[in-house]
Amino acid sequence: MEQAVDGMQLPRVLVGVATYNERGNLAALVAEIRTLIPAAHILVMDDNSPDGTGALADSLAANDSSLHVVHRTGKLGLGTAILAIMRYTIDNQYDLLITMDADFSHHPRYLPDLLRGMDDADVTIGSRYIPGGGTENWPWSRRMMSRAAGWLVRLLLRMPVRDASGNYRCYRVSLLQCANLDDMISHGYSFMQEVLHRCWLAGARFRETPIVFAERRAGRTKAGLGEITRSVWALLRLGWLARFRKASMMPKEPRRS
Ligand SMILES: Nc1nc2c(ncn2[C@@H]2O[C@H](COP(=O)(O)OP(=O)(O)OP(=O)(O)O)[C@@H](O)[C@H]2O)c(=O)[nH]1
Ligand SMILES: [Mg+2]
């Protein structure tokens, strides 16, 4: 379903933001998204954040009919939150979905570039690893880890993408519909690579647009070693499934043009 504005068909865009303890960032984020892409709807998928992010989202939504809030019962992880956002865009017939983190690591200033990238792509990726992109204030260890993950992904999954692990992306919803997301095996950090791989198997055209990833603006970091180990394991499993083209990886129906 598309909106008609001055005779032009504009795509219905949803910006989906998963939140857990982002009370210090949410209001400013919503305001900046509104300024940059006023026609877009925003969905906050909150996991009963102890800091009251969900209640804040409700109070913002009370005066804003294009801000939607879904409350889940507790912390179920970023991967399942993004999946729930994707299902919401399918159920509510949006055309394009932009996913981003709530902590300003993904600055809203790149939103117009992501949308422009969709002129000739099915997934536009905010990329740290193409010219013009980068990371700000990352310690040497985190940079090395991210590079190593990128190398592993290229080796195992052989996708034509420089940055397969970020959550700052724009997806064509019709493509998500046939990307067989119900069979996802990853829930941690490897979730992002698996989504991209399933889109690729479903025939997606990729484009990357540069972003500079900044450290979170407010709130405490939650990244941990256990999660990284689980994700490397999931990536190896994914590589194995991809190599032997297991049925659970294949698209549900032929790609619609
Ligand atoms: N709904 C939901 N959102 C989550 C969950 N875990 C993280 N998020 C959100 O997902 C986004 C990315 O998570 P971050 O905690 O920023 O992950 P990170 O960038 O690897 O780590 P730091 O920024 O250093 O904490 C943020 O908007 C979080 O609020 C979760 O379990 N449920
Ligand atoms: Mg973050």
Coordinates of C-alpha atoms in Angstrom, one line a residue, residues 96-244:
L96 CA 10.1 -0.1 3.4
L97 CA 11.5 -0.8 6.8
I98 CA 14.5 1.0 8.3
T99 CA 16.0 -0.6 11.4
M100 CA 18.3 1.3 13.7
D101 CA 19.7 1.3 17.3
A102 CA 18.2 3.8 19.7
D103 CA 21.4 5.0 21.3
F104 CA 22.6 7.4 18.5
S105 CA 25.3 4.9 17.4
H106 CA 23.3 5.0 14.2
H107 CA 22.8 8.7 13.7
P108 CA 19.5 9.8 12.1
R109 CA 21.4 12.1 9.7
Y110 CA 22.0 9.0 7.4
L111 CA 18.2 8.2 7.1
P112 CA 17.8 10.1 3.7
D113 CA 20.8 8.3 2.2
L114 CA 19.3 4.9 3.2
L115 CA 16.0 5.8 1.6
R116 CA 17.7 7.1 -1.6
G117 CA 19.6 3.8 -1.8
M118 CA 16.3 2.0 -2.3
D119 CA 15.9 3.4 -5.8
D120 CA 17.8 0.4 -7.2
A121 CA 18.2 -2.0 -4.3
D122 CA 16.1 -4.2 -2.0
V123 CA 18.3 -3.8 1.0
T124 CA 20.4 -0.7 1.7
I125 CA 23.1 -1.2 4.3
G126 CA 24.6 1.5 6.5
S127 CA 28.2 0.5 6.1
R128 CA 31.2 1.3 8.3
Y129 CA 33.6 -0.5 5.9
I130 CA 33.3 1.4 2.6
P131 CA 34.9 4.8 1.8
G132 CA 33.3 7.5 3.9
G133 CA 32.2 5.1 6.6
G134 CA 34.0 4.3 9.9
T135 CA 33.8 3.9 13.7
E136 CA 34.3 6.7 16.2
N137 CA 36.2 6.1 19.5
W138 CA 36.3 2.3 19.2
P139 CA 39.1 0.7 21.1
W140 CA 41.6 -1.3 19.0
S141 CA 40.2 -4.6 20.4
R142 CA 36.6 -3.9 19.3
R143 CA 37.8 -2.8 15.8
M144 CA 39.8 -6.0 15.4
M145 CA 36.9 -8.2 16.5
S146 CA 34.5 -6.5 14.1
R147 CA 36.9 -6.9 11.2
A148 CA 37.5 -10.5 12.1
A149 CA 33.7 -11.2 12.1
G150 CA 33.5 -9.5 8.7
W151 CA 36.2 -11.7 7.3
L152 CA 34.6 -14.8 8.7
V153 CA 31.2 -13.8 7.2
R154 CA 32.8 -13.3 3.7
L155 CA 34.6 -16.6 3.9
L156 CA 31.6 -18.6 5.1
L157 CA 28.6 -16.9 3.4
R158 CA 30.3 -15.3 0.3
M159 CA 28.0 -12.3 0.2
P160 CA 29.0 -9.2 -1.8
V161 CA 28.8 -7.0 1.3
R162 CA 31.5 -5.2 3.3
D163 CA 29.4 -4.6 6.5
A164 CA 27.1 -7.5 7.3
S165 CA 26.8 -7.1 11.0
G166 CA 25.2 -3.7 11.6
N167 CA 21.5 -3.0 12.3
Y168 CA 21.3 0.3 10.4
R169 CA 19.5 -0.9 7.2
C170 CA 16.6 -0.3 4.9
Y171 CA 14.7 -3.4 3.7
R172 CA 12.0 -3.7 1.0
V173 CA 9.2 -5.4 2.9
S174 CA 8.0 -7.5 0.0
L175 CA 11.5 -9.1 0.0
L176 CA 11.3 -9.8 3.8
Q177 CA 8.1 -11.6 3.2
C178 CA 9.7 -14.3 1.1
A179 CA 13.1 -14.5 3.0
N180 CA 12.0 -17.4 5.2
L181 CA 12.6 -15.5 8.5
D182 CA 10.5 -18.1 10.4
D183 CA 13.4 -20.5 10.3
M184 CA 16.1 -18.2 11.7
I185 CA 18.7 -20.0 13.7
S186 CA 20.5 -16.9 15.2
H187 CA 19.3 -14.8 18.0
G188 CA 22.5 -13.0 19.1
Y189 CA 25.0 -10.9 17.1
S190 CA 25.0 -13.3 14.1
F191 CA 21.3 -12.5 13.6
M192 CA 22.2 -9.5 11.4
Q193 CA 24.3 -11.7 9.1
E194 CA 21.7 -14.4 8.9
V195 CA 18.9 -11.9 7.9
L196 CA 21.1 -10.6 5.2
H197 CA 22.0 -14.0 3.9
R198 CA 18.3 -15.0 3.8
C199 CA 17.6 -11.8 1.8
W200 CA 20.4 -12.6 -0.5
L201 CA 19.1 -16.2 -1.1
A202 CA 15.7 -14.6 -1.8
G203 CA 17.3 -12.5 -4.6
A204 CA 17.9 -9.2 -2.9
R205 CA 19.9 -6.5 -4.6
F206 CA 22.3 -4.9 -2.0
R207 CA 23.6 -1.4 -1.8
E208 CA 25.9 0.0 0.9
T209 CA 25.9 3.6 2.0
P210 CA 28.6 5.0 4.3
I211 CA 27.9 5.6 8.0
V212 CA 30.1 6.6 10.9
F213 CA 29.2 4.5 13.9
A214 CA 29.5 6.5 17.2
E215 CA 29.6 5.2 20.7
R216 CA 26.2 5.2 22.5
R217 CA 25.1 8.6 23.6
A218 CA 23.4 7.7 26.9
G219 CA 23.0 4.5 29.0
R220 CA 25.3 1.7 29.8
T221 CA 27.0 -0.8 27.3
K222 CA 25.6 -4.3 27.3
A223 CA 28.1 -6.1 24.9
G224 CA 29.6 -9.3 26.5
L225 CA 32.0 -12.1 25.7
G226 CA 29.5 -14.9 26.1
E227 CA 27.3 -13.4 23.4
I228 CA 30.2 -13.1 21.0
T229 CA 31.2 -16.7 21.5
R230 CA 27.6 -17.9 20.8
S231 CA 27.5 -15.7 17.7
V232 CA 30.7 -17.2 16.2
W233 CA 29.2 -20.6 16.8
A234 CA 25.9 -19.6 15.1
L235 CA 27.9 -18.2 12.1
L236 CA 29.8 -21.5 11.6
R237 CA 26.4 -23.3 11.6
L238 CA 25.0 -20.8 9.2
G239 CA 28.0 -21.3 6.9
W240 CA 27.5 -25.0 6.9
L241 CA 23.8 -24.7 6.2
A242 CA 24.5 -22.2 3.4
R243 CA 27.1 -24.4 1.8
F244 CA 24.8 -27.3 1.5

